Coordinates of C-alpha atoms in Angstrom, one line a residue:
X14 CA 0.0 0.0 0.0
X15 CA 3.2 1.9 0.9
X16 CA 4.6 1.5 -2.2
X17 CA 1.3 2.4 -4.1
X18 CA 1.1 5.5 -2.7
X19 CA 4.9 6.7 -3.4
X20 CA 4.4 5.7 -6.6
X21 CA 1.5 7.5 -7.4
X22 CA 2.8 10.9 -5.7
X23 CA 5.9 10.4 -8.0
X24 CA 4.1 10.3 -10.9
X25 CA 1.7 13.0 -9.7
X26 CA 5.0 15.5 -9.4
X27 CA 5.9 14.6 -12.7
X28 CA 2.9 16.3 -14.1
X29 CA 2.4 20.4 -14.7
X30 CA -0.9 21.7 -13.6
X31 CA -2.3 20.9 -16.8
X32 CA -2.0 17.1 -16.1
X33 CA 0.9 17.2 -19.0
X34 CA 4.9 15.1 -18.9
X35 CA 7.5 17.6 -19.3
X36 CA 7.9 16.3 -22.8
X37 CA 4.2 17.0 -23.2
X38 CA 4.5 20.6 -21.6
X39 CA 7.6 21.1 -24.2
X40 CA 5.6 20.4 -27.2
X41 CA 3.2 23.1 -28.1
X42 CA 1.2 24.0 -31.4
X43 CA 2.6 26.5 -33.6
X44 CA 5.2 27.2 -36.6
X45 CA 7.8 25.1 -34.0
X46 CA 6.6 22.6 -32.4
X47 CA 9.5 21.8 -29.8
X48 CA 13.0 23.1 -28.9
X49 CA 14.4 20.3 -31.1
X50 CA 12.7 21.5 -34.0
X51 CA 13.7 25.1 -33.2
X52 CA 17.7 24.0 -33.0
X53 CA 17.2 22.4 -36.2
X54 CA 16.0 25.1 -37.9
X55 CA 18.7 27.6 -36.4
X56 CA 21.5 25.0 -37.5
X57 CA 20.2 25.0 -40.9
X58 CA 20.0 28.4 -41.4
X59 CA 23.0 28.9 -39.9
X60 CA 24.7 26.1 -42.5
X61 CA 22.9 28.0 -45.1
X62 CA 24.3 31.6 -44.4
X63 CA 28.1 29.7 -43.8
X64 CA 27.5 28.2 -47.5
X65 CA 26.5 31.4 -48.8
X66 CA 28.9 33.5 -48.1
X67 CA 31.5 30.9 -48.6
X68 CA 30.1 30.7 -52.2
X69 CA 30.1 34.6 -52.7
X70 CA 33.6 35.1 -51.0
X71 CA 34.7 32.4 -53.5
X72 CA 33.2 34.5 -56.8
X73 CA 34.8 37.7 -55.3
X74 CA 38.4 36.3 -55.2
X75 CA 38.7 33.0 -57.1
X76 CA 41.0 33.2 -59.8
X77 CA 41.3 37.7 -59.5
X78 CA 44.9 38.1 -61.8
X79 CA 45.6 41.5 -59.8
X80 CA 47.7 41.6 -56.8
X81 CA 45.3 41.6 -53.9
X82 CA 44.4 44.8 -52.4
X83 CA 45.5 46.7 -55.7
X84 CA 43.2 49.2 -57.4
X85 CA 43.2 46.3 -60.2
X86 CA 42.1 44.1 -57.7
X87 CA 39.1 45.6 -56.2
X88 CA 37.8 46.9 -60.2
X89 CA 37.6 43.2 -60.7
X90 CA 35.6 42.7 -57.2
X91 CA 33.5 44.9 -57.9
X92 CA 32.6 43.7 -61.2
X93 CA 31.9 40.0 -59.8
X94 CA 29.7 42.5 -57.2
X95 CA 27.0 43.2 -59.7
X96 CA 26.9 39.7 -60.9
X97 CA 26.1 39.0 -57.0
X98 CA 23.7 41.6 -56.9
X99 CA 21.6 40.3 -59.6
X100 CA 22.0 36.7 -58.1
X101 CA 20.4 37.4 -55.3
X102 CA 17.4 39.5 -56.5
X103 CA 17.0 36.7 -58.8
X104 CA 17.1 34.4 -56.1
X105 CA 14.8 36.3 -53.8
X106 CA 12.2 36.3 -57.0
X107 CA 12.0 33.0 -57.7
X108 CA 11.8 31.5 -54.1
X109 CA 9.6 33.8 -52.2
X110 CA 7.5 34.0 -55.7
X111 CA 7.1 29.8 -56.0
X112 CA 6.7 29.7 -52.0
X113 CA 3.4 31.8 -52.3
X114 CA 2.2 30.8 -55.7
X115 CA 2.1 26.9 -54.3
X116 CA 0.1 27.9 -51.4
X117 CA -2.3 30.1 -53.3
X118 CA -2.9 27.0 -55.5
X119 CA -2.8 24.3 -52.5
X120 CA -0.1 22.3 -54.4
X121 CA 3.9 21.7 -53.7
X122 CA 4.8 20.9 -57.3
X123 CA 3.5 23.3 -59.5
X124 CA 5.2 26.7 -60.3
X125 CA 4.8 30.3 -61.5
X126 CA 6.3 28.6 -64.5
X127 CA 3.1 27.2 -65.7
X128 CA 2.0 29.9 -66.1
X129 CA 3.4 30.7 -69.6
X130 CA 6.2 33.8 -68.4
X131 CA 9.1 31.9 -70.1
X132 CA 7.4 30.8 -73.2
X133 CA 6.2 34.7 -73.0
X134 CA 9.8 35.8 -72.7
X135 CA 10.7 33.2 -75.5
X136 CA 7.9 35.3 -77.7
X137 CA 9.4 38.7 -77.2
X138 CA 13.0 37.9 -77.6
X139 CA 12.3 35.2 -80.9
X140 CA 10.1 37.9 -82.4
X141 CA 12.5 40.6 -82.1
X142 CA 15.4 38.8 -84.1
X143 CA 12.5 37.5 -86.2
X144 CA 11.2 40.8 -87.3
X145 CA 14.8 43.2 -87.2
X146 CA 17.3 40.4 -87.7
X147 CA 20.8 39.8 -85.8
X148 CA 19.9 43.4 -84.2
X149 CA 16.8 42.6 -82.8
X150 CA 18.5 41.2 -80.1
X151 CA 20.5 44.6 -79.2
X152 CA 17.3 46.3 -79.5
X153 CA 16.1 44.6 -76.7
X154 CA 19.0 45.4 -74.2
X155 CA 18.8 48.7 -72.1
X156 CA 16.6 50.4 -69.4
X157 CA 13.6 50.9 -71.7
X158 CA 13.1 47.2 -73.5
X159 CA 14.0 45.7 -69.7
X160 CA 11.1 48.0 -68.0
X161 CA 8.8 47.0 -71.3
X162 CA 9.4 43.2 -71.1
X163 CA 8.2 43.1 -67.3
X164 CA 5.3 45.3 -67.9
X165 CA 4.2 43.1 -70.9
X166 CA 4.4 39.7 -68.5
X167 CA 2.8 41.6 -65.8
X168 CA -0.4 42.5 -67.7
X169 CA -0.6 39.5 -69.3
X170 CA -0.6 37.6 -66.3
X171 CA -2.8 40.4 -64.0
X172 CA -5.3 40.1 -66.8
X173 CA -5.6 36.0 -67.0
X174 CA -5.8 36.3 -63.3
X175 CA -8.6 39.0 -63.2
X176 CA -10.4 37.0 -65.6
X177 CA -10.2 33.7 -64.4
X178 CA -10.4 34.3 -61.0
X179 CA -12.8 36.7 -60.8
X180 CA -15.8 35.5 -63.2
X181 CA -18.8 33.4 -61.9
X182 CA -16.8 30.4 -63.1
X183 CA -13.9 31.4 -61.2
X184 CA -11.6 28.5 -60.3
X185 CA -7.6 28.1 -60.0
X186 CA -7.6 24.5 -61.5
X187 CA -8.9 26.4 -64.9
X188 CA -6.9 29.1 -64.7
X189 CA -3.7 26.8 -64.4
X190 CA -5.0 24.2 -67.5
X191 CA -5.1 27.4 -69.4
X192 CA -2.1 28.4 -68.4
X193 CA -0.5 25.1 -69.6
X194 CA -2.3 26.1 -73.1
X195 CA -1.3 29.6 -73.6
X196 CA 2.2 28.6 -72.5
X197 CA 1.9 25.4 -75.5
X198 CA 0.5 27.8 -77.5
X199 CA 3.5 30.9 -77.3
X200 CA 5.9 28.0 -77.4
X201 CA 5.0 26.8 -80.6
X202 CA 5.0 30.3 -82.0
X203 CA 8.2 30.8 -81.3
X204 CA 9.5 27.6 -82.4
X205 CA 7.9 28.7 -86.2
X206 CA 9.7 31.7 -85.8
X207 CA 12.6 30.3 -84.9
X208 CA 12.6 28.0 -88.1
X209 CA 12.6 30.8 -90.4
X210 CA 15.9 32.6 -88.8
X211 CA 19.4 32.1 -90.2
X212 CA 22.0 30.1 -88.3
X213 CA 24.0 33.2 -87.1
X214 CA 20.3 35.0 -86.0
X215 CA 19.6 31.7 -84.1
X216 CA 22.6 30.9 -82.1
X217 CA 21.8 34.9 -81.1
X218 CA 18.9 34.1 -79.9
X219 CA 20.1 31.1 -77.7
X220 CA 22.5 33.0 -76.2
X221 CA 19.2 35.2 -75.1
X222 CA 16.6 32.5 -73.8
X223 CA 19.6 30.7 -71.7
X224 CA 18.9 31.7 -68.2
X225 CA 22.3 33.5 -68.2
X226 CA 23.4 35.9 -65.5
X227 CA 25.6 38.0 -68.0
X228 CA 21.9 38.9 -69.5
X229 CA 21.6 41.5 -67.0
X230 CA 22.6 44.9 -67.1
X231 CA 24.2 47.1 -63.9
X232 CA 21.5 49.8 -65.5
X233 CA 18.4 47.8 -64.7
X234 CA 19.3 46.7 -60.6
X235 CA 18.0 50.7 -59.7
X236 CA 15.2 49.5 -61.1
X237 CA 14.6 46.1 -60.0
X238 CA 15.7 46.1 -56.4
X239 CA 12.8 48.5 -55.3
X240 CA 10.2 46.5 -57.1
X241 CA 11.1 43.6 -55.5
X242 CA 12.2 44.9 -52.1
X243 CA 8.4 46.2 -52.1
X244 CA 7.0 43.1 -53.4
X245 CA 8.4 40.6 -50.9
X246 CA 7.4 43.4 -47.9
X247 CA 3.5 43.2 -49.4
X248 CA 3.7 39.3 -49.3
X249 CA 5.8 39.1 -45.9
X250 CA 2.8 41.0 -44.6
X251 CA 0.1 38.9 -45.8
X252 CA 2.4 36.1 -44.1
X253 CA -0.4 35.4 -41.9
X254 CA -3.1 35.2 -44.5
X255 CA -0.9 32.8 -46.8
X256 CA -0.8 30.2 -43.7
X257 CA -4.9 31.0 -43.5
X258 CA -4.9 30.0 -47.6
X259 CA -2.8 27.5 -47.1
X260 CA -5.4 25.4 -44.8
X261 CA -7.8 25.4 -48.4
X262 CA -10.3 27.6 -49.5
X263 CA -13.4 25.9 -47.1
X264 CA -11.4 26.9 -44.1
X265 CA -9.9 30.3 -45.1
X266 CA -13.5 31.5 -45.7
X267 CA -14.4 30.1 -42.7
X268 CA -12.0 31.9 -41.0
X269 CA -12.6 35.6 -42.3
X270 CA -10.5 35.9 -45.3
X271 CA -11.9 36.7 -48.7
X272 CA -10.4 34.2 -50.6
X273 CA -10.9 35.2 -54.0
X274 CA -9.3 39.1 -53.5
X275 CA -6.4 37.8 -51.9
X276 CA -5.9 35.3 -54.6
X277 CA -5.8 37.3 -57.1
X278 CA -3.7 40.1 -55.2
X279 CA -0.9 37.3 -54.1
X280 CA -0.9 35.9 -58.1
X281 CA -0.5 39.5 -58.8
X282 CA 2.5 40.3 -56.7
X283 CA 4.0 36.7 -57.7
X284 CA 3.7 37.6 -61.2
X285 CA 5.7 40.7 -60.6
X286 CA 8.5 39.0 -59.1
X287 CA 8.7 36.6 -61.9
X288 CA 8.6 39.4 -64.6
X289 CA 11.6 40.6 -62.9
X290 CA 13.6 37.8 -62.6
X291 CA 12.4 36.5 -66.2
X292 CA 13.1 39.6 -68.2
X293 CA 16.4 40.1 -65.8
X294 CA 18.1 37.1 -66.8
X295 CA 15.9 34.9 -68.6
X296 CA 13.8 31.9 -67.6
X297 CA 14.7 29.7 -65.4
X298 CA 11.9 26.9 -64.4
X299 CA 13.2 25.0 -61.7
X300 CA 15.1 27.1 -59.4
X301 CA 12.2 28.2 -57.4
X302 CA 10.6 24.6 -57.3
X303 CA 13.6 23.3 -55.9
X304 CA 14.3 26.1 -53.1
X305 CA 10.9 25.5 -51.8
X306 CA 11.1 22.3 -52.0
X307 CA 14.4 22.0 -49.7
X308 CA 12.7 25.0 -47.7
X309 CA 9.7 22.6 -47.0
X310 CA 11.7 19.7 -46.3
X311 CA 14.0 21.2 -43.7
X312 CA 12.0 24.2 -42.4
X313 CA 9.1 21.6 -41.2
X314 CA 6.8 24.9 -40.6
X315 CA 3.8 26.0 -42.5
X316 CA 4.9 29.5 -40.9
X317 CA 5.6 31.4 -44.2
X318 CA 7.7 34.0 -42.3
X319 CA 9.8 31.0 -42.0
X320 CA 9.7 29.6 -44.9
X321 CA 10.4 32.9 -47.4
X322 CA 14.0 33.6 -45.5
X323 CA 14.6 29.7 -45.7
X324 CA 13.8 29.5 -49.6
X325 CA 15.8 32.6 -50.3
X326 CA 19.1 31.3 -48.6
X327 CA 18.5 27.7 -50.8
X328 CA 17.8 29.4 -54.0
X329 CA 21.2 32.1 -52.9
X330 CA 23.3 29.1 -53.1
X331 CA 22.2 27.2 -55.3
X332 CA 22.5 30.0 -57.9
X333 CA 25.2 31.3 -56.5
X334 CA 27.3 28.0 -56.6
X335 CA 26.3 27.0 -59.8
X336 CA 27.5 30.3 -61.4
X337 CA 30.7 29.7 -59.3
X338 CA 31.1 26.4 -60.5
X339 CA 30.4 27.3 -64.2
X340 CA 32.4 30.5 -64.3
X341 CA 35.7 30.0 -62.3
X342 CA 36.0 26.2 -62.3
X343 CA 34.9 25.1 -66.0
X344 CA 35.1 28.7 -67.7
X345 CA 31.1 28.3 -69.3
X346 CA 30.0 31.5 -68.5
X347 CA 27.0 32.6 -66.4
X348 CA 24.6 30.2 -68.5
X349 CA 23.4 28.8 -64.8
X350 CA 20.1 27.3 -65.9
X351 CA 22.5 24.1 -67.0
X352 CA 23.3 23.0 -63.7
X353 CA 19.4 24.7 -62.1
X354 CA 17.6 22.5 -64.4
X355 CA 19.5 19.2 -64.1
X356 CA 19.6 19.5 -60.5
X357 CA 15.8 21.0 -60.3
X358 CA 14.9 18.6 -63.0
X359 CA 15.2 15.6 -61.2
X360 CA 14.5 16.6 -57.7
X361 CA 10.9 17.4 -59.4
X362 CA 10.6 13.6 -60.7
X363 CA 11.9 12.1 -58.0
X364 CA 9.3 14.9 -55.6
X365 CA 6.5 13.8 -58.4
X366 CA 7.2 10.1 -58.3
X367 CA 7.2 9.8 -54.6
X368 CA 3.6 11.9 -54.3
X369 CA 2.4 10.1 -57.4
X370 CA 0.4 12.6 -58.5
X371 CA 0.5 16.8 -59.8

């Protein structure tokens, strides 16, 4: 009876107030669950920030002909600067853009892509060496063509949006089937255009539809920077309303949000980052799949203001090794999408073979 009654007031001490273990009263609901999952996070992070500017120290100094500290020296780091510069507002674009765009559409393995911007970009740059020749390509470089390119995507995409979403017949599914079409459609425009070029006007224009980071210009980052420095603050603040959206379209309405406005405002900002990136350097299809898809795996959080800093540091160096590894080590110029899309190509088979399903 003795022994009964120890027992008992032992494990009576080892419960809170709340009749919880301590390893119950440790876990708690919410974007971290438990202090393990919180140190995990933290180390990640911190692995990601070591890699990064590993990765960026590396393209500022790797292979630099001057003698260090010279005036030479610093020209050439300075140079490599811009080409960092427009890494990571590429970077930024793509990941924070495919992180919201999957939760607006409720699905982890389609991405702005679908939505037809590269095959759009593929139109504009095909049609100006179509129609003006070899120089159709120069006409599209400087401040002017760059701000027109964006603006085209953007309305294109703000208008299928507005439409689709916001007619009696409103539904995402449609919208991203015609998508898919549009996207089939521009595509095989171009490829007719691209037919009917001459071999030197053709291997221009592949130089131009390569995601390459030498496409961009130090004249267009004044421009770019703000757009998407005010972009990512818009959809950081709706952080909240993206994990709401993310729990379906039954619940968010349930839960106060007007679903179909903030749809079409998130696929509006998303779009925005994508012209950006897209008509910065090109297309580039999988490096925002795969950043969110490592941010997902080893964030564990449906917290978005989790997820967007995690996505950014994956897609930082990723791009920012690749373009390392391609410039300094083999000498192939910025042309990073050939490393991004074999890399992003088969993470999003081996991702779509394990689901089993879009």
């Amino acid at each position: 009876m003795m022994l009964k009654t120890a027992e008992s007031r032992r494990r009576t001490e080892q419960h809170d107030a709340g009749g919880r273990t301590p390893d119950e009263a440790a876990r708690r609901s919410g974007p971290i669950t438990e202090p393990k999952h919180m140190r995990r996070y933290i180390l990640v992070v911190g692995a990601l920030i070591a890699l990064a500017v590993g990765v960026t120290f590396g393209i500022m100094t790797w292979n630099n002909p001057a003698d260090t500290g010279s005036r030479p020296w610093w020209l050439i780091v300075e140079m490599r600067r811009d080409s960092l510069i427009t890494i990571a507002v590429v970077a930024v674009c793509h990941a924070v853009s495919t992180v919201a765009f999957q939760t607006a559409v409720n699905n982890r393995i389609l991405t702005p892509g679908i939505m037809g911007f590269g095959s759009l970009y593929t139109v504009i740059q095909t049609s100006a060496v179509f129609l003006l020749g070899v120089g159709g390509a120069s006409a599209l470089v400087g401040v002017g063509p760059f701000l027109l390119q964006m603006a085209a995507m953007v309305v294109f995409a703000t208008v299928l949006y507005t439409w689709l979403l916001g007619g009696k017949f409103s539904n995402i599914h449609i919208m991203l089937l015609v998508g898919v079409v549009i996207g089939g459609v521009l595509g095989s425009l171009s490829n007719f255009m691209q037919r009917m070029l001459t071999p030197s006007e053709f291997d221009v224009l592949q130089a131009r539809l390569f995601g390459n980071i030498s496409n961009a210009r130090v004249d267009y980052l004044p421009y770019a920077i703000p757009i998407v420095v005010a972009v990512v603050a818009l959809l950081w603040v709706r952080s909240n309303t993206l994990n709401v959206i993310a729990l379906g379209k039954t619940n968010a309405l349930n839960l106060g949000i007007s679903y179909k406005r903030e749809l079409i405002i998130i696929m509006a900002l998303v779009s925005l980052l994508v012209a950006t990136a897209t008509a910065l350097t090109g297309p580039m299809m999988f490096l925002g799949f795969l950043a969110a898809t490592l941010a997902y795996q080893f964030g564990d959080t449906y917290s978005h203001r989790m997820l967007f800093p995690l996505a950014v540091l994956f897609a930082y160096t990723i791009l920012a090794g690749s373009y390392f590894v391609l410039r300094h080590i083999w000498d192939a110029g910025g042309a990073v999408t050939i490393i991004v899309e074999l890399i992003g190509g088969l993470v999003f088979l081996i991702v779509l073979m394990r689901k089993g399903r879009l």
